[in-house]
mmCIF file of C-alpha atoms in Angstrom:
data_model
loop_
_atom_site.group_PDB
_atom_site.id
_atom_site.type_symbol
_atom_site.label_atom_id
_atom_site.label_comp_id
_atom_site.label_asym_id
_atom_site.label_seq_id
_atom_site.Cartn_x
_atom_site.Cartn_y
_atom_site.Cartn_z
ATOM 1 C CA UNK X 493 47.255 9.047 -12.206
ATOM 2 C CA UNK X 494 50.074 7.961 -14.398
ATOM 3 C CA UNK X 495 52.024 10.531 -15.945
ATOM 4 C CA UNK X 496 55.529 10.689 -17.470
ATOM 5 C CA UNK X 497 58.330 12.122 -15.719
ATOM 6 C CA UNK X 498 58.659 15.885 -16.738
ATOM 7 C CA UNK X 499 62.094 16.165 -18.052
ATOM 8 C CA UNK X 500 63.651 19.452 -17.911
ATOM 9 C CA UNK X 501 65.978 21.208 -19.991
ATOM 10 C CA UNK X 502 64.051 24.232 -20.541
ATOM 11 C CA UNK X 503 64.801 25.713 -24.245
ATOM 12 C CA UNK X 504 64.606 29.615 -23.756
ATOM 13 C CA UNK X 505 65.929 32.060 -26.351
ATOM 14 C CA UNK X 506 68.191 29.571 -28.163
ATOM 15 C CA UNK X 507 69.612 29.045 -24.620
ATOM 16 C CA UNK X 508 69.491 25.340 -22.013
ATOM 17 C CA UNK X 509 69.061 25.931 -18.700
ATOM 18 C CA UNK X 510 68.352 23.197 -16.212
ATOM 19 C CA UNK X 511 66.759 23.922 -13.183
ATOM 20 C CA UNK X 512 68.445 21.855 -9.699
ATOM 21 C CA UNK X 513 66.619 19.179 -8.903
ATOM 22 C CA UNK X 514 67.083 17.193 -5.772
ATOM 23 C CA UNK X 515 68.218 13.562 -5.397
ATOM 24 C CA UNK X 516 65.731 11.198 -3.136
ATOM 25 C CA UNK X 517 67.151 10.264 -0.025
ATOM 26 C CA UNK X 518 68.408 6.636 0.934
ATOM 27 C CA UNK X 519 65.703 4.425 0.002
ATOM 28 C CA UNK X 520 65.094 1.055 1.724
ATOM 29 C CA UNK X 521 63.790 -2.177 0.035
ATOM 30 C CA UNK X 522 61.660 -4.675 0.767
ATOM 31 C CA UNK X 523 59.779 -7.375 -1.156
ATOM 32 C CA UNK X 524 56.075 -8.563 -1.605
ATOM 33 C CA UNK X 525 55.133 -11.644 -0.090
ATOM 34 C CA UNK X 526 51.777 -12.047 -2.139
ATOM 35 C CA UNK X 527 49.890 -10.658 -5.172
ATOM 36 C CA UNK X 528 46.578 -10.142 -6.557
ATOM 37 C CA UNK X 529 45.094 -11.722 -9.662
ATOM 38 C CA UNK X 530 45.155 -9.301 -12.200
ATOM 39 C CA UNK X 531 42.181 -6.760 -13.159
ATOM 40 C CA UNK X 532 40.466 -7.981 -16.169
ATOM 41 C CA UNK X 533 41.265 -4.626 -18.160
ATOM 42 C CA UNK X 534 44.717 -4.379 -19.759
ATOM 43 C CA UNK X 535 44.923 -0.480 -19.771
ATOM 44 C CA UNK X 536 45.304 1.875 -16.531
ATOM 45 C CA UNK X 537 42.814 0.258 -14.931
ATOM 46 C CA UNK X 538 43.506 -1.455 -11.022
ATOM 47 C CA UNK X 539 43.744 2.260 -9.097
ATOM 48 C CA UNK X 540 43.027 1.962 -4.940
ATOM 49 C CA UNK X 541 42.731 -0.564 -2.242
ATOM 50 C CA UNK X 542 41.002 -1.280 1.364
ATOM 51 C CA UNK X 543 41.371 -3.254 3.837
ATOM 52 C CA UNK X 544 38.686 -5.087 5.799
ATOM 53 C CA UNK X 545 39.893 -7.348 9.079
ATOM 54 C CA UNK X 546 38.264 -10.050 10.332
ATOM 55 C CA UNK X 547 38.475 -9.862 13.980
ATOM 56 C CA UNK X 548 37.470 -13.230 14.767
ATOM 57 C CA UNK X 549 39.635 -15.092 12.172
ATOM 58 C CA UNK X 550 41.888 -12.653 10.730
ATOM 59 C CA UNK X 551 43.136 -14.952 8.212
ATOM 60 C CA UNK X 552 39.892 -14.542 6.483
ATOM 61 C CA UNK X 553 40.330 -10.628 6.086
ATOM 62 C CA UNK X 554 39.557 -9.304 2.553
ATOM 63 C CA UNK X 555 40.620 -6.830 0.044
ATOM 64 C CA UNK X 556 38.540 -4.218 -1.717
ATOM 65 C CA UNK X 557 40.376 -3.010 -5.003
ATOM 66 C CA UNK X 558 38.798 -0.570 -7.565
ATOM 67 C CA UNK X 559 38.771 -1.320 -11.128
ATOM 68 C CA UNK X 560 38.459 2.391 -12.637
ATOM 69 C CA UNK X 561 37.307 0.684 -15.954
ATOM 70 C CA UNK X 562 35.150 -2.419 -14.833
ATOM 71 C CA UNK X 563 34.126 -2.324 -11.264
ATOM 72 C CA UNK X 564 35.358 -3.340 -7.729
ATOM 73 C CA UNK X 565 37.168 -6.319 -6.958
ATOM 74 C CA UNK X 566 37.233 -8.309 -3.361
ATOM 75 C CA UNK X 567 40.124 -10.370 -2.922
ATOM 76 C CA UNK X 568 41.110 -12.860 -0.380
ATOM 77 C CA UNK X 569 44.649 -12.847 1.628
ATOM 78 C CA UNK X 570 45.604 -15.299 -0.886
ATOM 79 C CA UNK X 571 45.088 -12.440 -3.505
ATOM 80 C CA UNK X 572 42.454 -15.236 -4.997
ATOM 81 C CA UNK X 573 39.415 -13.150 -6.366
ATOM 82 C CA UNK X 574 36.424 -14.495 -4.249
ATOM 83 C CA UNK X 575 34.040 -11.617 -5.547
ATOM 84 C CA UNK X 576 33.193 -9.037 -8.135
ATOM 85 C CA UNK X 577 30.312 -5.945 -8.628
ATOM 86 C CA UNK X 578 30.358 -4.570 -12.066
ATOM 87 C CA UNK X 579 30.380 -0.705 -11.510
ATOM 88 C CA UNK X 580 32.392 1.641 -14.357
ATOM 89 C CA UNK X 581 34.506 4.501 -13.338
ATOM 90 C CA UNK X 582 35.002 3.816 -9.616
ATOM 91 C CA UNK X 583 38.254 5.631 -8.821
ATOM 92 C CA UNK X 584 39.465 5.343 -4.958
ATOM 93 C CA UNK X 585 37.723 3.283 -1.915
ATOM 94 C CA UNK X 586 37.329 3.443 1.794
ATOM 95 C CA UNK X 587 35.553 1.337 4.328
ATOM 96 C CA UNK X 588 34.304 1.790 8.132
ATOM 97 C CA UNK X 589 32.583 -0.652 10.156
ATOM 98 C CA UNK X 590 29.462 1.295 11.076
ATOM 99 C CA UNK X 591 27.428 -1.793 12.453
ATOM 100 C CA UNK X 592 23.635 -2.010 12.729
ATOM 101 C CA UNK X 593 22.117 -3.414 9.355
ATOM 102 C CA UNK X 594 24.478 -2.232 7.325
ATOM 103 C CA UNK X 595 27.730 -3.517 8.565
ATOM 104 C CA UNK X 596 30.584 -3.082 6.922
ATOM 105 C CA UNK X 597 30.582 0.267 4.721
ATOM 106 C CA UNK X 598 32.251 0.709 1.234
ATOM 107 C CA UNK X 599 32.400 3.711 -0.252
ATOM 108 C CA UNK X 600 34.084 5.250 -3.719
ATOM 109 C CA UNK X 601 34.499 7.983 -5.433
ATOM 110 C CA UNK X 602 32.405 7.872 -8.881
ATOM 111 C CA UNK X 603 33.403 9.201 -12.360
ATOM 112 C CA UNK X 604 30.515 7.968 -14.700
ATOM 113 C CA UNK X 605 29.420 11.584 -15.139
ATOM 114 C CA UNK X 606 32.728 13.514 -15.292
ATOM 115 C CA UNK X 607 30.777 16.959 -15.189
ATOM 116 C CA UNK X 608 28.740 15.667 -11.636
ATOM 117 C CA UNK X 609 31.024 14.151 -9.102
ATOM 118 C CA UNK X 610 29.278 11.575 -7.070
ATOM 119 C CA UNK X 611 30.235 8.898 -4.493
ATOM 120 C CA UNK X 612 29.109 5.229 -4.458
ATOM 121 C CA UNK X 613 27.591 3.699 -1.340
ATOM 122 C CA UNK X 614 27.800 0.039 -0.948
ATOM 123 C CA UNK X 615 27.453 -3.108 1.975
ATOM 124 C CA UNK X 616 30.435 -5.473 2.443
ATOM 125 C CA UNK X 617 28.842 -8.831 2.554
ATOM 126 C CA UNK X 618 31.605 -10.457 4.581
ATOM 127 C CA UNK X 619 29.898 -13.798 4.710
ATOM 128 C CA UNK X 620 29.466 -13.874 0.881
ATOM 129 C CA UNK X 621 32.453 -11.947 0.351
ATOM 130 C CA UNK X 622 30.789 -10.204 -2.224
ATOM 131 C CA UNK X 623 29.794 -5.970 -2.536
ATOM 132 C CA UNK X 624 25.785 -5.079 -2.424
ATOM 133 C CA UNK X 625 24.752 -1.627 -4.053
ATOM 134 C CA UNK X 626 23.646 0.842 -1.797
ATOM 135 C CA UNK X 627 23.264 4.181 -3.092
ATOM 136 C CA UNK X 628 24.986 6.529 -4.857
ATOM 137 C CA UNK X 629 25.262 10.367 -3.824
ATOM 138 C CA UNK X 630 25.373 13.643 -5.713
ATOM 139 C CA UNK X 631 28.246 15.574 -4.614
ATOM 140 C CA UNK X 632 28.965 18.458 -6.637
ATOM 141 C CA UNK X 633 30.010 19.937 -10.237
ATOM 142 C CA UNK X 634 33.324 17.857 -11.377
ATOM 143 C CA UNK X 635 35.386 14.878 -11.768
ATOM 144 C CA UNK X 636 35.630 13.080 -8.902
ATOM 145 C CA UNK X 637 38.658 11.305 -8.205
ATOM 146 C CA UNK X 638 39.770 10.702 -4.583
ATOM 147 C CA UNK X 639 37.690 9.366 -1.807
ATOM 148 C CA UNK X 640 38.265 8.569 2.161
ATOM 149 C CA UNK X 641 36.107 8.280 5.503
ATOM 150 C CA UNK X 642 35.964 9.668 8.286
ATOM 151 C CA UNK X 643 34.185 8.225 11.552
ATOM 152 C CA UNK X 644 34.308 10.724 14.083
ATOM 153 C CA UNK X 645 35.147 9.230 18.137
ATOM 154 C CA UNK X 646 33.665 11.397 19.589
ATOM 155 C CA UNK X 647 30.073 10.666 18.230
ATOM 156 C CA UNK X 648 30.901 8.348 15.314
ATOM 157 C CA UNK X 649 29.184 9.969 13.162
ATOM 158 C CA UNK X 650 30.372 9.547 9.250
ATOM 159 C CA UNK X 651 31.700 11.833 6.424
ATOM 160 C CA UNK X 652 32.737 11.510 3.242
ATOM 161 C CA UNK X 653 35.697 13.856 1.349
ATOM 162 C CA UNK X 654 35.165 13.823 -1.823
ATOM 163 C CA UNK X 655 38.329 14.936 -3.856
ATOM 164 C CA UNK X 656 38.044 16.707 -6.904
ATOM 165 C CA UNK X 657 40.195 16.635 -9.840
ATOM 166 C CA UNK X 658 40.739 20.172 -9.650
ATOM 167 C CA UNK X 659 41.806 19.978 -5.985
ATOM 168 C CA UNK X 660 38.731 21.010 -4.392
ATOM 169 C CA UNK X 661 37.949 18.677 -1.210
ATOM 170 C CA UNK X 662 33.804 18.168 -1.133
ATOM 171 C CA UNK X 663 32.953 16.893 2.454
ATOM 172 C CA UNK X 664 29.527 14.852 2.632
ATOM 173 C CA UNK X 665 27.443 14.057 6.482
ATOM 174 C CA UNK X 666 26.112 10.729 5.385
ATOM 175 C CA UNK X 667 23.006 9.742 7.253
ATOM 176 C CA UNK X 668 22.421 5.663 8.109
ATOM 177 C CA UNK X 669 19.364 6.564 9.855
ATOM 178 C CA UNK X 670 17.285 5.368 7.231
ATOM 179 C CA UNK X 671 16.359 2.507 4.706
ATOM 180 C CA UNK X 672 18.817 4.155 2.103
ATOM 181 C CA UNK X 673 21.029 6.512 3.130
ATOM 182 C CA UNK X 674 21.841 9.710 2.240
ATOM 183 C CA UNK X 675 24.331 12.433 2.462
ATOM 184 C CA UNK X 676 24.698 16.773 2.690
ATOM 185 C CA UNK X 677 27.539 18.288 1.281
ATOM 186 C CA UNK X 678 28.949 20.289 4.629
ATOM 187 C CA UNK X 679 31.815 21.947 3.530
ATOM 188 C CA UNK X 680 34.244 22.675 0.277
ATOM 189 C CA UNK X 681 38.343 23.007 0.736
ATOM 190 C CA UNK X 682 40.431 23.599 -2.023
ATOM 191 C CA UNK X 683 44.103 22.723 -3.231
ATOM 192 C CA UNK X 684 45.644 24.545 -6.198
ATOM 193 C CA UNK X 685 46.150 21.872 -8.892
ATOM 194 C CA UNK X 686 45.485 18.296 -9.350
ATOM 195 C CA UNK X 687 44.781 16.511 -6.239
ATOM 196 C CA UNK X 688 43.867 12.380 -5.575
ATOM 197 C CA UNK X 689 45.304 10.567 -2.022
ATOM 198 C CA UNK X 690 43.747 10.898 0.680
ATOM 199 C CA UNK X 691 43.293 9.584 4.297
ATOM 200 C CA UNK X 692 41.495 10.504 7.704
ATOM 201 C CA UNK X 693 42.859 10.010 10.925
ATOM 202 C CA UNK X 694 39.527 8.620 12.819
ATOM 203 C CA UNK X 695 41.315 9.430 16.228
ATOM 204 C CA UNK X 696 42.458 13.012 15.945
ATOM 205 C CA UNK X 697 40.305 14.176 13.273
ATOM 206 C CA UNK X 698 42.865 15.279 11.045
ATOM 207 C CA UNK X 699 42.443 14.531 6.947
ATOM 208 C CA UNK X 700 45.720 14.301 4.793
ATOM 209 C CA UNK X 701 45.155 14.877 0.918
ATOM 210 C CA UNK X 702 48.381 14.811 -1.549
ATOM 211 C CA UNK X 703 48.366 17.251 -3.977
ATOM 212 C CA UNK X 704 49.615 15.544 -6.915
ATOM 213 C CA UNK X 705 52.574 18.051 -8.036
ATOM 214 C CA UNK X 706 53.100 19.486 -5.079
ATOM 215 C CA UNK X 707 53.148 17.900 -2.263
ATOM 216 C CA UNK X 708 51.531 16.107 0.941
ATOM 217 C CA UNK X 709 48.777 18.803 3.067
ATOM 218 C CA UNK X 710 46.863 18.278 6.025
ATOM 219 C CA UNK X 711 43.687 19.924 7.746
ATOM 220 C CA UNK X 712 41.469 20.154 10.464
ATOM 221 C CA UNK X 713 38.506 17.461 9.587
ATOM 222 C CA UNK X 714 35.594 19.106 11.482
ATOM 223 C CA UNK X 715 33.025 20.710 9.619
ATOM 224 C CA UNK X 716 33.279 23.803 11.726
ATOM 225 C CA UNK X 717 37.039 23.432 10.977
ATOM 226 C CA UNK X 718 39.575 26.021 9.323
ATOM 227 C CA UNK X 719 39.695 25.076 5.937
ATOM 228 C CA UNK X 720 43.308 26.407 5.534
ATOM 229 C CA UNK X 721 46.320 23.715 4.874
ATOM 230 C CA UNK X 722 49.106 23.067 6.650
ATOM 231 C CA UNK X 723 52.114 21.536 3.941
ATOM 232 C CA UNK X 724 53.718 18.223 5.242
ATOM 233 C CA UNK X 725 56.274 17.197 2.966
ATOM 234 C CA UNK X 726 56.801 19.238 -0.745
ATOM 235 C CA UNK X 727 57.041 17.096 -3.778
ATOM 236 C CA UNK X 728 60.279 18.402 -4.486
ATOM 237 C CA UNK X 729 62.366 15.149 -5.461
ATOM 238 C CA UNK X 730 63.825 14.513 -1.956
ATOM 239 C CA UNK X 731 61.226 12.909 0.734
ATOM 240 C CA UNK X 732 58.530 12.514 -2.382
ATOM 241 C CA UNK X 733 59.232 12.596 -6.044
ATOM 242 C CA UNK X 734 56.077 13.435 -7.633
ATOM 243 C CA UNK X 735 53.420 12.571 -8.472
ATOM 244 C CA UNK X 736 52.711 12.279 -4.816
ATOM 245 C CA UNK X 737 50.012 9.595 -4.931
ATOM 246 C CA UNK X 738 47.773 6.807 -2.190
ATOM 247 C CA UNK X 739 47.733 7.989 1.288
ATOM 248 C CA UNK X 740 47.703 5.730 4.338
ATOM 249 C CA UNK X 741 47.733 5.421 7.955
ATOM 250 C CA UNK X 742 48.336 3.306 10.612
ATOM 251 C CA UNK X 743 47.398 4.429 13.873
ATOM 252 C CA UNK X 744 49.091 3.545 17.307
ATOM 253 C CA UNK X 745 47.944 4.999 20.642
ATOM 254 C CA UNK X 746 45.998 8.270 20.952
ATOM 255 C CA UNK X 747 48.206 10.160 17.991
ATOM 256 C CA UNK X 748 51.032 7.970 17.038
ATOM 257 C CA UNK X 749 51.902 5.752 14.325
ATOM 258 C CA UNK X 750 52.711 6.658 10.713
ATOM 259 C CA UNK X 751 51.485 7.914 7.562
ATOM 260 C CA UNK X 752 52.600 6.929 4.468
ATOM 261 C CA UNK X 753 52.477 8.344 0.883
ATOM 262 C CA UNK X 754 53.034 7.121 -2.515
ATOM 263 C CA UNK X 755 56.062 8.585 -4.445
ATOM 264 C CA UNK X 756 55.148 7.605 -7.710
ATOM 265 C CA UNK X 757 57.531 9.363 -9.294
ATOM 266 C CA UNK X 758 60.573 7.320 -8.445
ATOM 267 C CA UNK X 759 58.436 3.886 -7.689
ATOM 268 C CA UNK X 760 58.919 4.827 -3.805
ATOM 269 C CA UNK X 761 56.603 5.678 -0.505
ATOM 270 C CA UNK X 762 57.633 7.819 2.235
ATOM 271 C CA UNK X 763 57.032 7.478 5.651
ATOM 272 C CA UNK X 764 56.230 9.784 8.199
ATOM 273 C CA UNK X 765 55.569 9.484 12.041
ATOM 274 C CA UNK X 766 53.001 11.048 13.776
ATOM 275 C CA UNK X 767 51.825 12.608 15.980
ATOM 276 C CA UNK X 768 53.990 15.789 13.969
ATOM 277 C CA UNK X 769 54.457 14.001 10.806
ATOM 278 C CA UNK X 770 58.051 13.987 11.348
ATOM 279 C CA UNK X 771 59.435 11.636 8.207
ATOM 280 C CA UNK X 772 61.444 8.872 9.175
ATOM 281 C CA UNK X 773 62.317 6.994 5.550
ATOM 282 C CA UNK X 774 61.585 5.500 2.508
ATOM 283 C CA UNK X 775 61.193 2.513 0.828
ATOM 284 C CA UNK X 776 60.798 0.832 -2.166
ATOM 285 C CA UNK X 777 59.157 -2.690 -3.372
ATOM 286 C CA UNK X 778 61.723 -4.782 -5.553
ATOM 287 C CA UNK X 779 61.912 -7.619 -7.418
ATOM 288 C CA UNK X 780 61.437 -10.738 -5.511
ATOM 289 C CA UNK X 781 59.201 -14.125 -5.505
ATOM 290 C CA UNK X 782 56.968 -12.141 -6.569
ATOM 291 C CA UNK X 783 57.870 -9.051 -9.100
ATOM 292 C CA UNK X 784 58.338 -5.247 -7.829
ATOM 293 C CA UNK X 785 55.973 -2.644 -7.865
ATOM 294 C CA UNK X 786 55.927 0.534 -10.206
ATOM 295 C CA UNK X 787 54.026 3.571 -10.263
ATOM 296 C CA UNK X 788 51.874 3.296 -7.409
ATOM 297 C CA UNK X 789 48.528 4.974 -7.570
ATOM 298 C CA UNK X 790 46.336 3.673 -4.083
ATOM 299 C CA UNK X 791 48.054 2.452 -1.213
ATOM 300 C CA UNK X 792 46.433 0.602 2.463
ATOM 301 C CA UNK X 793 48.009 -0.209 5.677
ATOM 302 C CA UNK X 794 46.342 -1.974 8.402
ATOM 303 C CA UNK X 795 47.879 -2.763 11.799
ATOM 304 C CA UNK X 796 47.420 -6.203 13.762
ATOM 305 C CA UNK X 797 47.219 -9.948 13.253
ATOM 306 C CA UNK X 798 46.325 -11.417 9.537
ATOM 307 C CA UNK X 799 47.761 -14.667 9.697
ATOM 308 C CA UNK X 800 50.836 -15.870 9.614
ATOM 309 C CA UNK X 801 52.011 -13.970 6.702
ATOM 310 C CA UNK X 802 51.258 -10.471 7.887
ATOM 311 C CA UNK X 803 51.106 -11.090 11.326
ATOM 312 C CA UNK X 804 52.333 -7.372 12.335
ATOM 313 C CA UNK X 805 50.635 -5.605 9.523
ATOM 314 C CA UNK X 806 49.171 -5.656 5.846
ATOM 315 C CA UNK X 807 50.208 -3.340 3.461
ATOM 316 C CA UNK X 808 48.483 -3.253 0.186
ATOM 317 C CA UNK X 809 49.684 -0.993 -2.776
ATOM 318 C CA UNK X 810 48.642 -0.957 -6.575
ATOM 319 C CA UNK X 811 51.255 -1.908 -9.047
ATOM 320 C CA UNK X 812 51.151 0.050 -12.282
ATOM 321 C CA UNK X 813 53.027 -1.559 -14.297
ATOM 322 C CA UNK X 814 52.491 -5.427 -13.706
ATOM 323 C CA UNK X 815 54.083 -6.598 -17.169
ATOM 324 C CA UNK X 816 53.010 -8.613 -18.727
ATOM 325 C CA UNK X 817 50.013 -9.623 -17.115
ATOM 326 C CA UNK X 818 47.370 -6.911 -16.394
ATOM 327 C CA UNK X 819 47.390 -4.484 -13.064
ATOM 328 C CA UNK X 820 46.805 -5.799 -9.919
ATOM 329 C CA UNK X 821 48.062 -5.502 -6.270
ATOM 330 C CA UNK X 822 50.645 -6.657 -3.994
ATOM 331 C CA UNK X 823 50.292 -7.330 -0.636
ATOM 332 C CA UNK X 824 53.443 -6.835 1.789
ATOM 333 C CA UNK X 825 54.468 -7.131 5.195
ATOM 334 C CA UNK X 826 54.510 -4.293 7.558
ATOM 335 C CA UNK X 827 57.013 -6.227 9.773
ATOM 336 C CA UNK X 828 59.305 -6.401 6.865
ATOM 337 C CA UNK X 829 58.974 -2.352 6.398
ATOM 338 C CA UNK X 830 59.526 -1.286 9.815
ATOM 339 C CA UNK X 831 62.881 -3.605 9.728
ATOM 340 C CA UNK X 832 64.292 -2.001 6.749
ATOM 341 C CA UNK X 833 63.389 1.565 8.296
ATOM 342 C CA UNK X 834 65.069 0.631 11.703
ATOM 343 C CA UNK X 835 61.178 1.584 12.918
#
């Protein structure tokens, strides 16, 4: 979500006041070694990316990028455009590898009916490289607006959280069992304003959401769960300048690795390392062989091999402001992050 910076004096009684407001912290930068072809929509359009690796030739790995105004893109490592489903008012995306007939799993959060949330269901043809309609689920009254997965290890069963533009967190048991699937809302959360980003840690079961204005929560995954928040970072100008935006992990062990959020409001991410979330820096994308990256919405990170350009690491990020061709996505090395963090 794109908004402009809220700039502060405040008039009161003939009087200026203006309110302290804190200064980011150092901020690394680093540069994108690729880029998407643009979305075919010139407004606020290209909003949230996945990530799908090819094990067996990881050089063949593919992008999945939402088109909130067209449909949903798949992209090649090359950023080449090798396939395209027409579906209006997709928002964010997630995938899981969930095998049997249906493979590889897409799934995004739908706004066609802003009054009904729902959540679109489709089949990663990785052969074709192409997206195959599934299904797509009622969820609940509202707009949704931010989606993720969560596989569970234990019994790898699936769920969907649904986040609502309100910042109410739906979370749907989705059934492969049969022909079509199908899906239960299980249980509701709720953060107190706007809410998008959001990510599931498949290992530990834990599901971070940022809440767009204020900050970056997590909680306890599990249906049977506490539904209660625990803050991570505020959105207070100094780790995150909001809007705090994309969420993304990338796991390493049993708990570690690092999570990383969008700072949209100073063209930034922040990074965190887990298992306690303990933030360790930020960095930004500049101007390079290929051009920087501004207002972030989405954001991906996958660990291991993809060639020999991101053979550490992909990291994928929308770039809002992609003058002056249309929006699209760059694609970055996760090699070249963790050098400019000292990681």
């Amino acid at each position: 979500m794109h908004k402009p910076l809220l700039l502060f004096p405040l008039l009161l009684a003939g009087c200026v006041s203006t309110p302290p407001v804190k200064s980011p912290l150092p901020t690394a930068l680093v540069t994108a070694k690729l880029e998407t072809q643009p979305v075919a929509t010139m407004e606020d359009a290209a909003d949230d990316p996945a990530i799908w690796r090819d094990a067996a030739n990881p050089a063949q790995s593919l992008i999945i990028g939402t088109d909130k105004r067209a449909g949903v893109h798949v992209y090649d490592l090359q950023g080449r455009q090798v396939g395209f489903t027409p579906s209006p008012r997709l928002n964010n995306v997630d995938l899981r590898d969930v095998g049997g007939s249906i493979g590889v799993l897409v799934a995004a959060s739908d706004r066609q009916d802003l009054a009904q949330a729902q959540m679109a269901l489709f089949r990663l043809d990785t052969s074709a490289k192409t997206l195959v309609p599934l299904v797509t689920l009622p969820v609940g009254p509202g707009e949704a607006y931010g989606m993720c997965l969560w596989q569970r290890a234990s019994d790898k069963a699936l769920f969907g959280f649904v986040v609502l533009k309100d910042g109410r967190i739906d979370q749907i048991a989705i059934d492969l069992n049969t022909a079509i699937p199908s899906g239960k809302v299980v249980r509701s959360m709720k953060l107190g304003t706007q809410s998008e980003g959001c990510v599931v840690d498949d290992r530990t079961g834990i599901l971070y959401v940022a809440e767009e204005e204020v900050g970056l929560w997590k909680f306890d995954a599990a249906p049977e769960g506490s539904s209660v928040p625990t803050v991570i970072a505020k959105a207070d100008g100094n780790e995150i300048v909001m809007d705090a935006e994309g969420v993304a992990l990338a796991p390493i062990g049993v708990d570690g690795g690092y999570l990383i959020v969008s700072s949209q409001g100073d063209n930034a991410y922040a990074v965190y390392k887990l298992p306690e979330a303990n933030y360790v820096g930020r960095f930004r994308i500049n101007d390079g062989a290929i051009d920087g990256v501004q207002e972030t919405d989405g954001i991906e990170l996958m660990l291991g091999d993809f060639g020999p350009d991101f053979s550490g690491g992909l990291f994928v990020v929308q770039d809002g402001d992609n003058m002056p061709q249309k929006q699209n996505f760059k694609l970055v090395d996760w090699a070249e992050i963790k050098r400019a963090l000292g990681l």
